[in-house]
mmCIF file with all atom_site columns, C-alpha atoms in Angstrom:
data_model
loop_
_atom_site.group_PDB
_atom_site.id
_atom_site.type_symbol
_atom_site.label_atom_id
_atom_site.label_alt_id
_atom_site.label_comp_id
_atom_site.label_asym_id
_atom_site.label_entity_id
_atom_site.label_seq_id
_atom_site.pdbx_PDB_ins_code
_atom_site.Cartn_x
_atom_site.Cartn_y
_atom_site.Cartn_z
_atom_site.occupancy
_atom_site.B_iso_or_equiv
_atom_site.pdbx_formal_charge
_atom_site.auth_seq_id
_atom_site.auth_comp_id
_atom_site.auth_asym_id
_atom_site.auth_atom_id
_atom_site.pdbx_PDB_model_num
ATOM 1   C CA . PHE A 1 1   ? 103.263 126.990 119.502 1.00 83.00 ? 1   PHE A CA 1
ATOM 2   C CA . GLY A 1 2   ? 103.310 127.086 115.792 1.00 81.00 ? 2   GLY A CA 1
ATOM 3   C CA . THR A 1 3   ? 99.513  127.409 114.949 1.00 86.00 ? 3   THR A CA 1
ATOM 4   C CA . THR A 1 4   ? 98.481  130.360 112.945 1.00 87.00 ? 4   THR A CA 1
ATOM 5   C CA . ASP A 1 5   ? 95.092  132.096 113.353 1.00 89.00 ? 5   ASP A CA 1
ATOM 6   C CA . ARG A 1 6   ? 94.394  131.061 109.920 1.00 91.00 ? 6   ARG A CA 1
ATOM 7   C CA . THR A 1 7   ? 94.633  127.451 110.474 1.00 91.00 ? 7   THR A CA 1
ATOM 8   C CA . TYR A 1 8   ? 93.107  127.547 113.846 1.00 93.00 ? 8   TYR A CA 1
ATOM 9   C CA . ASN A 1 9   ? 90.055  129.617 112.788 1.00 94.00 ? 9   ASN A CA 1
ATOM 10  C CA . ASN A 1 10  ? 89.516  127.248 109.723 1.00 94.00 ? 10  ASN A CA 1
ATOM 11  C CA . ALA A 1 11  ? 89.582  124.203 111.927 1.00 94.00 ? 11  ALA A CA 1
ATOM 12  C CA . VAL A 1 12  ? 87.049  125.710 114.368 1.00 95.00 ? 12  VAL A CA 1
ATOM 13  C CA . ASN A 1 13  ? 84.797  127.080 111.619 1.00 94.00 ? 13  ASN A CA 1
ATOM 14  C CA . PHE A 1 14  ? 84.846  123.900 109.827 1.00 93.00 ? 14  PHE A CA 1
ATOM 15  C CA . ALA A 1 15  ? 83.660  121.880 112.933 1.00 93.00 ? 15  ALA A CA 1
ATOM 16  C CA . ASN A 1 16  ? 80.968  124.506 113.665 1.00 93.00 ? 16  ASN A CA 1
ATOM 17  C CA . SER A 1 17  ? 79.695  124.590 110.100 1.00 91.00 ? 17  SER A CA 1
ATOM 18  C CA . LEU A 1 18  ? 79.417  120.776 110.078 1.00 90.00 ? 18  LEU A CA 1
ATOM 19  C CA . GLY A 1 19  ? 77.772  120.792 113.650 1.00 92.00 ? 19  GLY A CA 1
ATOM 20  C CA . VAL A 1 20  ? 80.407  118.332 115.089 1.00 92.00 ? 20  VAL A CA 1
ATOM 21  C CA . THR A 1 21  ? 81.733  118.463 118.711 1.00 93.00 ? 21  THR A CA 1
ATOM 22  C CA . LEU A 1 22  ? 84.853  120.470 119.148 1.00 94.00 ? 22  LEU A CA 1
ATOM 23  C CA . LYS A 1 23  ? 87.074  120.037 121.961 1.00 94.00 ? 23  LYS A CA 1
ATOM 24  C CA . GLU A 1 24  ? 90.115  122.210 122.383 1.00 95.00 ? 24  GLU A CA 1
ATOM 25  C CA . VAL A 1 25  ? 93.236  121.327 124.598 1.00 95.00 ? 25  VAL A CA 1
ATOM 26  C CA . ASN A 1 26  ? 96.062  123.637 124.841 1.00 94.00 ? 26  ASN A CA 1
ATOM 27  C CA . ILE A 1 27  ? 99.233  121.755 124.893 1.00 95.00 ? 27  ILE A CA 1
ATOM 28  C CA . LYS A 1 28  ? 101.591 124.874 125.904 1.00 95.00 ? 28  LYS A CA 1
ATOM 29  C CA . ALA A 1 29  ? 101.765 124.118 129.714 1.00 97.00 ? 29  ALA A CA 1
ATOM 30  C CA . ALA A 1 30  ? 102.386 120.374 129.036 1.00 97.00 ? 30  ALA A CA 1
ATOM 31  C CA . VAL A 1 31  ? 104.946 120.770 126.441 1.00 97.00 ? 31  VAL A CA 1
ATOM 32  C CA . ASN A 1 32  ? 106.781 123.492 128.449 1.00 97.00 ? 32  ASN A CA 1
ATOM 33  C CA . GLN A 1 33  ? 106.839 121.272 131.512 1.00 97.00 ? 33  GLN A CA 1
ATOM 34  C CA . HIS A 1 34  ? 108.285 118.399 129.295 1.00 97.00 ? 34  HIS A CA 1
ATOM 35  C CA . PHE A 1 35  ? 111.033 120.812 128.127 1.00 97.00 ? 35  PHE A CA 1
ATOM 36  C CA . ALA A 1 36  ? 111.813 121.232 131.692 1.00 98.00 ? 36  ALA A CA 1
ATOM 37  C CA . ASP A 1 37  ? 111.811 117.619 132.493 1.00 98.00 ? 37  ASP A CA 1
ATOM 38  C CA . ILE A 1 38  ? 114.391 116.891 129.818 1.00 97.00 ? 38  ILE A CA 1
ATOM 39  C CA . GLU A 1 39  ? 116.390 120.147 130.284 1.00 98.00 ? 39  GLU A CA 1
ATOM 40  C CA . HIS A 1 40  ? 115.586 121.515 126.824 1.00 97.00 ? 40  HIS A CA 1
ATOM 41  C CA . ASP A 1 41  ? 115.965 125.308 126.150 1.00 97.00 ? 41  ASP A CA 1
ATOM 42  C CA . PRO A 1 42  ? 112.362 126.136 124.650 1.00 95.00 ? 42  PRO A CA 1
ATOM 43  C CA . ASN A 1 43  ? 114.021 128.919 122.878 1.00 94.00 ? 43  ASN A CA 1
ATOM 44  C CA . VAL A 1 44  ? 116.089 126.362 120.784 1.00 95.00 ? 44  VAL A CA 1
ATOM 45  C CA . TYR A 1 45  ? 113.711 125.628 117.756 1.00 93.00 ? 45  TYR A CA 1
ATOM 46  C CA . ASP A 1 46  ? 115.271 122.177 116.750 1.00 94.00 ? 46  ASP A CA 1
ATOM 47  C CA . VAL A 1 47  ? 113.784 118.663 116.178 1.00 93.00 ? 47  VAL A CA 1
ATOM 48  C CA . THR A 1 48  ? 113.246 118.227 119.917 1.00 96.00 ? 48  THR A CA 1
ATOM 49  C CA . TYR A 1 49  ? 111.296 121.490 120.088 1.00 94.00 ? 49  TYR A CA 1
ATOM 50  C CA . GLU A 1 50  ? 109.039 120.294 117.171 1.00 93.00 ? 50  GLU A CA 1
ATOM 51  C CA . ASN A 1 51  ? 108.620 116.569 117.953 1.00 95.00 ? 51  ASN A CA 1
ATOM 52  C CA . SER A 1 52  ? 107.643 117.362 121.509 1.00 96.00 ? 52  SER A CA 1
ATOM 53  C CA . GLN A 1 53  ? 104.591 119.145 120.404 1.00 94.00 ? 53  GLN A CA 1
ATOM 54  C CA . ALA A 1 54  ? 103.701 116.356 117.831 1.00 94.00 ? 54  ALA A CA 1
ATOM 55  C CA . ARG A 1 55  ? 103.890 113.616 120.555 1.00 96.00 ? 55  ARG A CA 1
ATOM 56  C CA . GLU A 1 56  ? 101.953 115.543 122.930 1.00 96.00 ? 56  GLU A CA 1
ATOM 57  C CA . ARG A 1 57  ? 99.118  116.152 120.637 1.00 95.00 ? 57  ARG A CA 1
ATOM 58  C CA . THR A 1 58  ? 99.057  112.328 119.834 1.00 96.00 ? 58  THR A CA 1
ATOM 59  C CA . GLN A 1 59  ? 99.179  111.342 123.524 1.00 96.00 ? 59  GLN A CA 1
ATOM 60  C CA . ILE A 1 60  ? 95.959  113.601 124.193 1.00 97.00 ? 60  ILE A CA 1
ATOM 61  C CA . LEU A 1 61  ? 94.097  111.960 121.245 1.00 97.00 ? 61  LEU A CA 1
ATOM 62  C CA . MET A 1 62  ? 95.129  108.552 122.279 1.00 97.00 ? 62  MET A CA 1
ATOM 63  C CA . ASP A 1 63  ? 93.960  109.216 125.806 1.00 97.00 ? 63  ASP A CA 1
ATOM 64  C CA . LEU A 1 64  ? 90.834  110.787 124.581 1.00 97.00 ? 64  LEU A CA 1
ATOM 65  C CA . ALA A 1 65  ? 90.065  107.889 122.545 1.00 97.00 ? 65  ALA A CA 1
ATOM 66  C CA . ASN A 1 66  ? 90.617  105.629 125.684 1.00 97.00 ? 66  ASN A CA 1
ATOM 67  C CA . GLN A 1 67  ? 88.102  107.888 127.626 1.00 97.00 ? 67  GLN A CA 1
ATOM 68  C CA . GLU A 1 68  ? 85.430  107.930 124.767 1.00 95.00 ? 68  GLU A CA 1
ATOM 69  C CA . ASN A 1 69  ? 85.874  104.189 123.857 1.00 97.00 ? 69  ASN A CA 1
ATOM 70  C CA . GLY A 1 70  ? 86.868  105.451 120.375 1.00 96.00 ? 70  GLY A CA 1
ATOM 71  C CA . ILE A 1 71  ? 89.637  105.317 117.871 1.00 96.00 ? 71  ILE A CA 1
ATOM 72  C CA . VAL A 1 72  ? 91.946  108.032 116.745 1.00 97.00 ? 72  VAL A CA 1
ATOM 73  C CA . ILE A 1 73  ? 91.836  108.425 112.946 1.00 96.00 ? 73  ILE A CA 1
ATOM 74  C CA . GLY A 1 74  ? 95.265  109.159 111.239 1.00 95.00 ? 74  GLY A CA 1
ATOM 75  C CA . THR A 1 75  ? 95.951  112.511 109.684 1.00 90.00 ? 75  THR A CA 1
ATOM 76  C CA . GLY A 1 76  ? 98.904  111.283 107.618 1.00 92.00 ? 76  GLY A CA 1
ATOM 77  C CA . ASP A 1 77  ? 99.121  110.269 103.940 1.00 95.00 ? 77  ASP A CA 1
ATOM 78  C CA . LEU A 1 78  ? 101.045 108.010 101.477 1.00 96.00 ? 78  LEU A CA 1
ATOM 79  C CA . SER A 1 79  ? 103.379 110.963 100.566 1.00 96.00 ? 79  SER A CA 1
ATOM 80  C CA . GLU A 1 80  ? 104.182 111.741 104.331 1.00 94.00 ? 80  GLU A CA 1
ATOM 81  C CA . LEU A 1 81  ? 104.795 108.083 104.931 1.00 95.00 ? 81  LEU A CA 1
ATOM 82  C CA . ALA A 1 82  ? 107.023 107.463 101.766 1.00 96.00 ? 82  ALA A CA 1
ATOM 83  C CA . LEU A 1 83  ? 109.246 110.429 102.811 1.00 95.00 ? 83  LEU A CA 1
ATOM 84  C CA . GLY A 1 84  ? 108.860 109.870 106.528 1.00 94.00 ? 84  GLY A CA 1
ATOM 85  C CA . PHE A 1 85  ? 107.923 113.488 107.048 1.00 93.00 ? 85  PHE A CA 1
ATOM 86  C CA . ALA A 1 86  ? 105.884 112.713 110.285 1.00 94.00 ? 86  ALA A CA 1
ATOM 87  C CA . THR A 1 87  ? 106.942 112.446 113.932 1.00 94.00 ? 87  THR A CA 1
ATOM 88  C CA . TYR A 1 88  ? 107.756 108.843 115.040 1.00 95.00 ? 88  TYR A CA 1
ATOM 89  C CA . ASN A 1 89  ? 105.093 108.008 117.840 1.00 93.00 ? 89  ASN A CA 1
ATOM 90  C CA . GLY A 1 90  ? 103.548 111.388 116.889 1.00 94.00 ? 90  GLY A CA 1
ATOM 91  C CA . ASP A 1 91  ? 101.365 112.295 114.046 1.00 92.00 ? 91  ASP A CA 1
ATOM 92  C CA . HIS A 1 92  ? 102.586 109.157 112.269 1.00 92.00 ? 92  HIS A CA 1
ATOM 93  C CA . MET A 1 93  ? 100.556 107.081 114.759 1.00 93.00 ? 93  MET A CA 1
ATOM 94  C CA . SER A 1 94  ? 96.780  106.400 114.986 1.00 96.00 ? 94  SER A CA 1
ATOM 95  C CA . MET A 1 95  ? 94.467  103.623 115.419 1.00 96.00 ? 95  MET A CA 1
ATOM 96  C CA . TYR A 1 96  ? 93.515  103.558 111.822 1.00 97.00 ? 96  TYR A CA 1
ATOM 97  C CA . GLY A 1 97  ? 95.387  105.351 108.941 1.00 96.00 ? 97  GLY A CA 1
ATOM 98  C CA . VAL A 1 98  ? 92.521  106.278 106.536 1.00 96.00 ? 98  VAL A CA 1
ATOM 99  C CA . ASN A 1 99  ? 94.794  108.029 104.036 1.00 95.00 ? 99  ASN A CA 1
ATOM 100 C CA . SER A 1 100 ? 97.718  105.753 104.249 1.00 94.00 ? 100 SER A CA 1
ATOM 101 C CA . GLY A 1 101 ? 97.201  104.607 100.590 1.00 94.00 ? 101 GLY A CA 1
ATOM 102 C CA . VAL A 1 102 ? 96.237  108.121 99.222  1.00 96.00 ? 102 VAL A CA 1
ATOM 103 C CA . PRO A 1 103 ? 99.097  110.576 98.059  1.00 96.00 ? 103 PRO A CA 1
ATOM 104 C CA . LYS A 1 104 ? 99.180  114.324 99.141  1.00 94.00 ? 104 LYS A CA 1
ATOM 105 C CA . THR A 1 105 ? 98.214  115.438 95.522  1.00 95.00 ? 105 THR A CA 1
ATOM 106 C CA . LEU A 1 106 ? 95.207  113.154 95.390  1.00 95.00 ? 106 LEU A CA 1
ATOM 107 C CA . VAL A 1 107 ? 94.074  114.499 98.915  1.00 94.00 ? 107 VAL A CA 1
ATOM 108 C CA . LYS A 1 108 ? 93.884  117.968 97.531  1.00 93.00 ? 108 LYS A CA 1
ATOM 109 C CA . VAL A 1 109 ? 92.064  116.679 94.432  1.00 94.00 ? 109 VAL A CA 1
ATOM 110 C CA . LEU A 1 110 ? 89.431  115.052 96.780  1.00 93.00 ? 110 LEU A CA 1
ATOM 111 C CA . VAL A 1 111 ? 89.039  118.035 98.943  1.00 92.00 ? 111 VAL A CA 1
ATOM 112 C CA . SER A 1 112 ? 88.791  120.247 95.949  1.00 93.00 ? 112 SER A CA 1
ATOM 113 C CA . TRP A 1 113 ? 85.926  118.047 94.662  1.00 93.00 ? 113 TRP A CA 1
ATOM 114 C CA . ILE A 1 114 ? 84.257  117.978 97.920  1.00 91.00 ? 114 ILE A CA 1
ATOM 115 C CA . ALA A 1 115 ? 84.524  121.853 98.178  1.00 91.00 ? 115 ALA A CA 1
ATOM 116 C CA . ASP A 1 116 ? 82.789  122.207 94.597  1.00 89.00 ? 116 ASP A CA 1
ATOM 117 C CA . SER A 1 117 ? 79.999  119.737 95.648  1.00 83.00 ? 117 SER A CA 1
ATOM 118 C CA . SER A 1 118 ? 77.004  121.685 96.524  1.00 66.00 ? 118 SER A CA 1
ATOM 119 C CA . PHE A 1 119 ? 75.543  119.456 99.553  1.00 73.00 ? 119 PHE A CA 1
ATOM 120 C CA . LEU A 1 120 ? 77.929  120.909 102.088 1.00 76.00 ? 120 LEU A CA 1
ATOM 121 C CA . GLY A 1 121 ? 76.922  124.398 101.658 1.00 78.00 ? 121 GLY A CA 1
ATOM 122 C CA . CYS A 1 122 ? 78.799  127.650 100.815 1.00 78.00 ? 122 CYS A CA 1
ATOM 123 C CA . ASP A 1 123 ? 80.414  128.048 104.189 1.00 86.00 ? 123 ASP A CA 1
ATOM 124 C CA . VAL A 1 124 ? 82.017  124.673 104.258 1.00 89.00 ? 124 VAL A CA 1
ATOM 125 C CA . SER A 1 125 ? 83.108  125.129 100.789 1.00 90.00 ? 125 SER A CA 1
ATOM 126 C CA . SER A 1 126 ? 84.885  128.340 101.296 1.00 91.00 ? 126 SER A CA 1
ATOM 127 C CA . ILE A 1 127 ? 86.511  126.932 104.328 1.00 93.00 ? 127 ILE A CA 1
ATOM 128 C CA . LEU A 1 128 ? 87.898  124.003 102.282 1.00 93.00 ? 128 LEU A CA 1
ATOM 129 C CA . LYS A 1 129 ? 89.149  126.315 99.476  1.00 92.00 ? 129 LYS A CA 1
ATOM 130 C CA . ASP A 1 130 ? 91.106  128.480 102.042 1.00 93.00 ? 130 ASP A CA 1
ATOM 131 C CA . ILE A 1 131 ? 92.616  125.419 103.555 1.00 92.00 ? 131 ILE A CA 1
ATOM 132 C CA . LEU A 1 132 ? 93.619  124.173 99.884  1.00 91.00 ? 132 LEU A CA 1
ATOM 133 C CA . ASP A 1 133 ? 95.193  127.617 99.395  1.00 90.00 ? 133 ASP A CA 1
ATOM 134 C CA . THR A 1 134 ? 97.158  127.043 102.660 1.00 88.00 ? 134 THR A CA 1
ATOM 135 C CA . PRO A 1 135 ? 100.827 126.162 102.482 1.00 84.00 ? 135 PRO A CA 1
ATOM 136 C CA . VAL A 1 136 ? 101.337 122.450 103.554 1.00 84.00 ? 136 VAL A CA 1
ATOM 137 C CA . SER A 1 137 ? 102.986 122.666 107.187 1.00 81.00 ? 137 SER A CA 1
ATOM 138 C CA . PRO A 1 138 ? 103.043 120.600 110.352 1.00 79.00 ? 138 PRO A CA 1
ATOM 139 C CA . GLU A 1 139 ? 102.993 124.287 112.129 1.00 74.00 ? 139 GLU A CA 1
ATOM 140 C CA . LEU A 1 140 ? 105.582 123.138 114.674 1.00 74.00 ? 140 LEU A CA 1
ATOM 141 C CA . LEU A 1 141 ? 107.618 126.352 114.546 1.00 76.00 ? 141 LEU A CA 1
ATOM 142 C CA . PRO A 1 142 ? 106.577 129.788 115.641 1.00 79.00 ? 142 PRO A CA 1
ATOM 143 C CA . PRO A 1 143 ? 104.747 131.805 113.017 1.00 77.00 ? 143 PRO A CA 1
ATOM 144 C CA . ASP A 1 144 ? 106.691 134.813 111.501 1.00 78.00 ? 144 ASP A CA 1
ATOM 145 C CA . GLY A 1 145 ? 105.686 138.637 112.823 1.00 75.00 ? 145 GLY A CA 1
ATOM 146 C CA . ASN A 1 146 ? 102.708 138.675 110.602 1.00 75.00 ? 146 ASN A CA 1
ATOM 147 C CA . ASP A 1 147 ? 101.348 135.392 111.926 1.00 76.00 ? 147 ASP A CA 1
ATOM 148 C CA . ASN A 1 148 ? 102.157 133.504 108.649 1.00 76.00 ? 148 ASN A CA 1
ATOM 149 C CA . ILE A 1 149 ? 103.167 130.011 108.393 1.00 77.00 ? 149 ILE A CA 1
ATOM 150 C CA . ASN A 1 150 ? 107.084 129.800 109.170 1.00 67.00 ? 150 ASN A CA 1
ATOM 151 C CA . GLN A 1 151 ? 107.565 126.341 108.332 1.00 70.00 ? 151 GLN A CA 1
ATOM 152 C CA . LYS A 1 152 ? 106.580 125.239 104.659 1.00 79.00 ? 152 LYS A CA 1
ATOM 153 C CA . THR A 1 153 ? 106.874 121.417 104.178 1.00 81.00 ? 153 THR A CA 1
ATOM 154 C CA . GLU A 1 154 ? 107.702 121.527 100.253 1.00 81.00 ? 154 GLU A CA 1
ATOM 155 C CA . GLU A 1 155 ? 110.567 124.085 100.984 1.00 82.00 ? 155 GLU A CA 1
ATOM 156 C CA . ILE A 1 156 ? 112.033 121.182 103.167 1.00 83.00 ? 156 ILE A CA 1
ATOM 157 C CA . VAL A 1 157 ? 111.242 118.052 101.353 1.00 87.00 ? 157 VAL A CA 1
ATOM 158 C CA . GLY A 1 158 ? 110.557 119.308 97.912  1.00 91.00 ? 158 GLY A CA 1
ATOM 159 C CA . PRO A 1 159 ? 107.268 119.688 95.790  1.00 93.00 ? 159 PRO A CA 1
ATOM 160 C CA . TYR A 1 160 ? 104.735 116.954 96.513  1.00 93.00 ? 160 TYR A CA 1
ATOM 161 C CA . GLU A 1 161 ? 103.670 116.780 92.694  1.00 95.00 ? 161 GLU A CA 1
ATOM 162 C CA . LEU A 1 162 ? 107.426 115.659 92.063  1.00 97.00 ? 162 LEU A CA 1
ATOM 163 C CA . HIS A 1 163 ? 107.496 113.238 95.119  1.00 96.00 ? 163 HIS A CA 1
ATOM 164 C CA . ASP A 1 164 ? 104.032 111.703 94.254  1.00 97.00 ? 164 ASP A CA 1
ATOM 165 C CA . PHE A 1 165 ? 105.293 111.111 90.611  1.00 98.00 ? 165 PHE A CA 1
ATOM 166 C CA . PHE A 1 166 ? 108.412 109.448 91.973  1.00 98.00 ? 166 PHE A CA 1
ATOM 167 C CA . ILE A 1 167 ? 106.388 107.344 94.410  1.00 97.00 ? 167 ILE A CA 1
ATOM 168 C CA . TYR A 1 168 ? 103.925 106.291 91.702  1.00 96.00 ? 168 TYR A CA 1
ATOM 169 C CA . TYR A 1 169 ? 106.560 104.984 89.354  1.00 97.00 ? 169 TYR A CA 1
ATOM 170 C CA . ALA A 1 170 ? 109.086 103.503 92.006  1.00 97.00 ? 170 ALA A CA 1
ATOM 171 C CA . VAL A 1 171 ? 106.585 101.796 94.279  1.00 94.00 ? 171 VAL A CA 1
ATOM 172 C CA . ARG A 1 172 ? 103.838 100.797 91.958  1.00 93.00 ? 172 ARG A CA 1
ATOM 173 C CA . TYR A 1 173 ? 105.945 100.090 88.857  1.00 96.00 ? 173 TYR A CA 1
ATOM 174 C CA . GLY A 1 174 ? 109.484 99.397  90.391  1.00 96.00 ? 174 GLY A CA 1
ATOM 175 C CA . PHE A 1 175 ? 111.251 101.663 87.656  1.00 98.00 ? 175 PHE A CA 1
ATOM 176 C CA . SER A 1 176 ? 114.685 102.416 88.199  1.00 98.00 ? 176 SER A CA 1
ATOM 177 C CA . PRO A 1 177 ? 115.777 106.032 89.217  1.00 98.00 ? 177 PRO A CA 1
ATOM 178 C CA . LYS A 1 178 ? 117.392 106.616 85.925  1.00 98.00 ? 178 LYS A CA 1
ATOM 179 C CA . LYS A 1 179 ? 113.947 105.801 84.050  1.00 98.00 ? 179 LYS A CA 1
ATOM 180 C CA . ILE A 1 180 ? 112.074 107.656 86.667  1.00 98.00 ? 180 ILE A CA 1
ATOM 181 C CA . TYR A 1 181 ? 114.265 110.773 86.033  1.00 98.00 ? 181 TYR A CA 1
ATOM 182 C CA . TYR A 1 182 ? 113.804 110.565 82.231  1.00 98.00 ? 182 TYR A CA 1
ATOM 183 C CA . LEU A 1 183 ? 109.981 110.407 82.610  1.00 98.00 ? 183 LEU A CA 1
ATOM 184 C CA . ALA A 1 184 ? 109.996 113.424 85.200  1.00 98.00 ? 184 ALA A CA 1
ATOM 185 C CA . LEU A 1 185 ? 112.071 115.440 82.599  1.00 98.00 ? 185 LEU A CA 1
ATOM 186 C CA . ASN A 1 186 ? 109.258 114.874 80.065  1.00 98.00 ? 186 ASN A CA 1
ATOM 187 C CA . ALA A 1 187 ? 106.364 115.110 82.411  1.00 98.00 ? 187 ALA A CA 1
ATOM 188 C CA . PHE A 1 188 ? 107.451 118.254 84.133  1.00 98.00 ? 188 PHE A CA 1
ATOM 189 C CA . ASP A 1 189 ? 109.116 119.870 81.075  1.00 97.00 ? 189 ASP A CA 1
ATOM 190 C CA . GLY A 1 190 ? 108.858 123.684 81.334  1.00 96.00 ? 190 GLY A CA 1
ATOM 191 C CA . ILE A 1 191 ? 107.958 123.385 85.125  1.00 97.00 ? 191 ILE A CA 1
ATOM 192 C CA . TYR A 1 192 ? 111.069 122.070 86.704  1.00 97.00 ? 192 TYR A CA 1
ATOM 193 C CA . ASP A 1 193 ? 114.702 122.021 85.197  1.00 97.00 ? 193 ASP A CA 1
ATOM 194 C CA . GLY A 1 194 ? 116.824 118.797 85.352  1.00 97.00 ? 194 GLY A CA 1
ATOM 195 C CA . ASN A 1 195 ? 118.972 119.882 88.246  1.00 97.00 ? 195 ASN A CA 1
ATOM 196 C CA . THR A 1 196 ? 115.870 120.546 90.233  1.00 97.00 ? 196 THR A CA 1
ATOM 197 C CA . ILE A 1 197 ? 114.253 117.284 89.516  1.00 98.00 ? 197 ILE A CA 1
ATOM 198 C CA . LEU A 1 198 ? 117.314 115.381 90.191  1.00 98.00 ? 198 LEU A CA 1
ATOM 199 C CA . LYS A 1 199 ? 117.838 117.113 93.451  1.00 97.00 ? 199 LYS A CA 1
ATOM 200 C CA . TRP A 1 200 ? 114.529 116.131 94.743  1.00 97.00 ? 200 TRP A CA 1
ATOM 201 C CA . LEU A 1 201 ? 114.657 112.722 93.414  1.00 98.00 ? 201 LEU A CA 1
ATOM 202 C CA . LYS A 1 202 ? 117.794 112.005 95.292  1.00 97.00 ? 202 LYS A CA 1
ATOM 203 C CA . ASN A 1 203 ? 116.109 113.440 98.200  1.00 96.00 ? 203 ASN A CA 1
ATOM 204 C CA . PHE A 1 204 ? 113.184 110.984 97.864  1.00 97.00 ? 204 PHE A CA 1
ATOM 205 C CA . TYR A 1 205 ? 115.404 107.936 97.675  1.00 98.00 ? 205 TYR A CA 1
ATOM 206 C CA . LYS A 1 206 ? 117.378 108.939 100.566 1.00 97.00 ? 206 LYS A CA 1
ATOM 207 C CA . ARG A 1 207 ? 114.276 109.657 102.721 1.00 96.00 ? 207 ARG A CA 1
ATOM 208 C CA . PHE A 1 208 ? 112.216 106.678 101.428 1.00 97.00 ? 208 PHE A CA 1
ATOM 209 C CA . PHE A 1 209 ? 114.991 104.059 102.606 1.00 97.00 ? 209 PHE A CA 1
ATOM 210 C CA . THR A 1 210 ? 116.027 105.798 105.787 1.00 97.00 ? 210 THR A CA 1
ATOM 211 C CA . GLN A 1 211 ? 112.639 106.296 107.076 1.00 96.00 ? 211 GLN A CA 1
ATOM 212 C CA . GLN A 1 212 ? 111.579 102.572 106.576 1.00 96.00 ? 212 GLN A CA 1
ATOM 213 C CA . PHE A 1 213 ? 111.419 102.169 110.383 1.00 96.00 ? 213 PHE A CA 1
ATOM 214 C CA . LYS A 1 214 ? 108.439 104.517 110.524 1.00 95.00 ? 214 LYS A CA 1
ATOM 215 C CA . ARG A 1 215 ? 106.633 102.351 108.106 1.00 94.00 ? 215 ARG A CA 1
ATOM 216 C CA . SER A 1 216 ? 107.264 99.160  109.834 1.00 95.00 ? 216 SER A CA 1
ATOM 217 C CA . CYS A 1 217 ? 105.131 100.029 112.791 1.00 94.00 ? 217 CYS A CA 1
ATOM 218 C CA . LEU A 1 218 ? 102.023 101.643 111.272 1.00 91.00 ? 218 LEU A CA 1
ATOM 219 C CA . PRO A 1 219 ? 98.472  101.177 112.130 1.00 93.00 ? 219 PRO A CA 1
ATOM 220 C CA . ASP A 1 220 ? 96.136  99.420  109.428 1.00 95.00 ? 220 ASP A CA 1
ATOM 221 C CA . GLY A 1 221 ? 94.890  101.483 106.560 1.00 95.00 ? 221 GLY A CA 1
ATOM 222 C CA . PRO A 1 222 ? 92.978  101.129 103.412 1.00 95.00 ? 222 PRO A CA 1
ATOM 223 C CA . LYS A 1 223 ? 94.847  100.089 100.283 1.00 91.00 ? 223 LYS A CA 1
ATOM 224 C CA . VAL A 1 224 ? 93.865  102.790 97.589  1.00 88.00 ? 224 VAL A CA 1
ATOM 225 C CA . GLY A 1 225 ? 95.281  102.356 94.087  1.00 78.00 ? 225 GLY A CA 1
#
């Protein structure tokens, strides 16, 4: 329901440019049937509306993996896991979480590096660069009237460059919130004011602890960093 033409076309063109098999499964009928089963109004764009799509996507992937005797590779990353910004038993599940130890900002750096590498060709490089320029979004809410993304993750949870900074010093070094706040004031001087940093730091700690239940049942993944 929330997929825009931009992200859809990038996915299709990316797969075609790499010469990999592309299979498209439309989830609209299945999700609408689910809404009917649980008596949910599909015009109410709440968390039920969003998560039903994410879980249907995952069910399809899991069952296709059974058919193909394969595994589902997780699309989440360390930042999403730390903030719990993933649908429980939806996109937060897979058979292997390849990016479980890679924060969002590092994912962008790696994709940018690949895009600048000559071995993939100009077509793939241009697609990757457009993906990098696309706002981060789970695309679970309908697009706006101009088919633009209507649900931007960083407007909901905060800038990932701040959160990845918080994650690094909280998880890797165990620094106190007060010390991390002080470090962030210096590191992001001229970019974010103190009130903005404090707002998202409080949000980080609230989400980090309340979302532990999602990290307690995760698939395996590599330790990176």
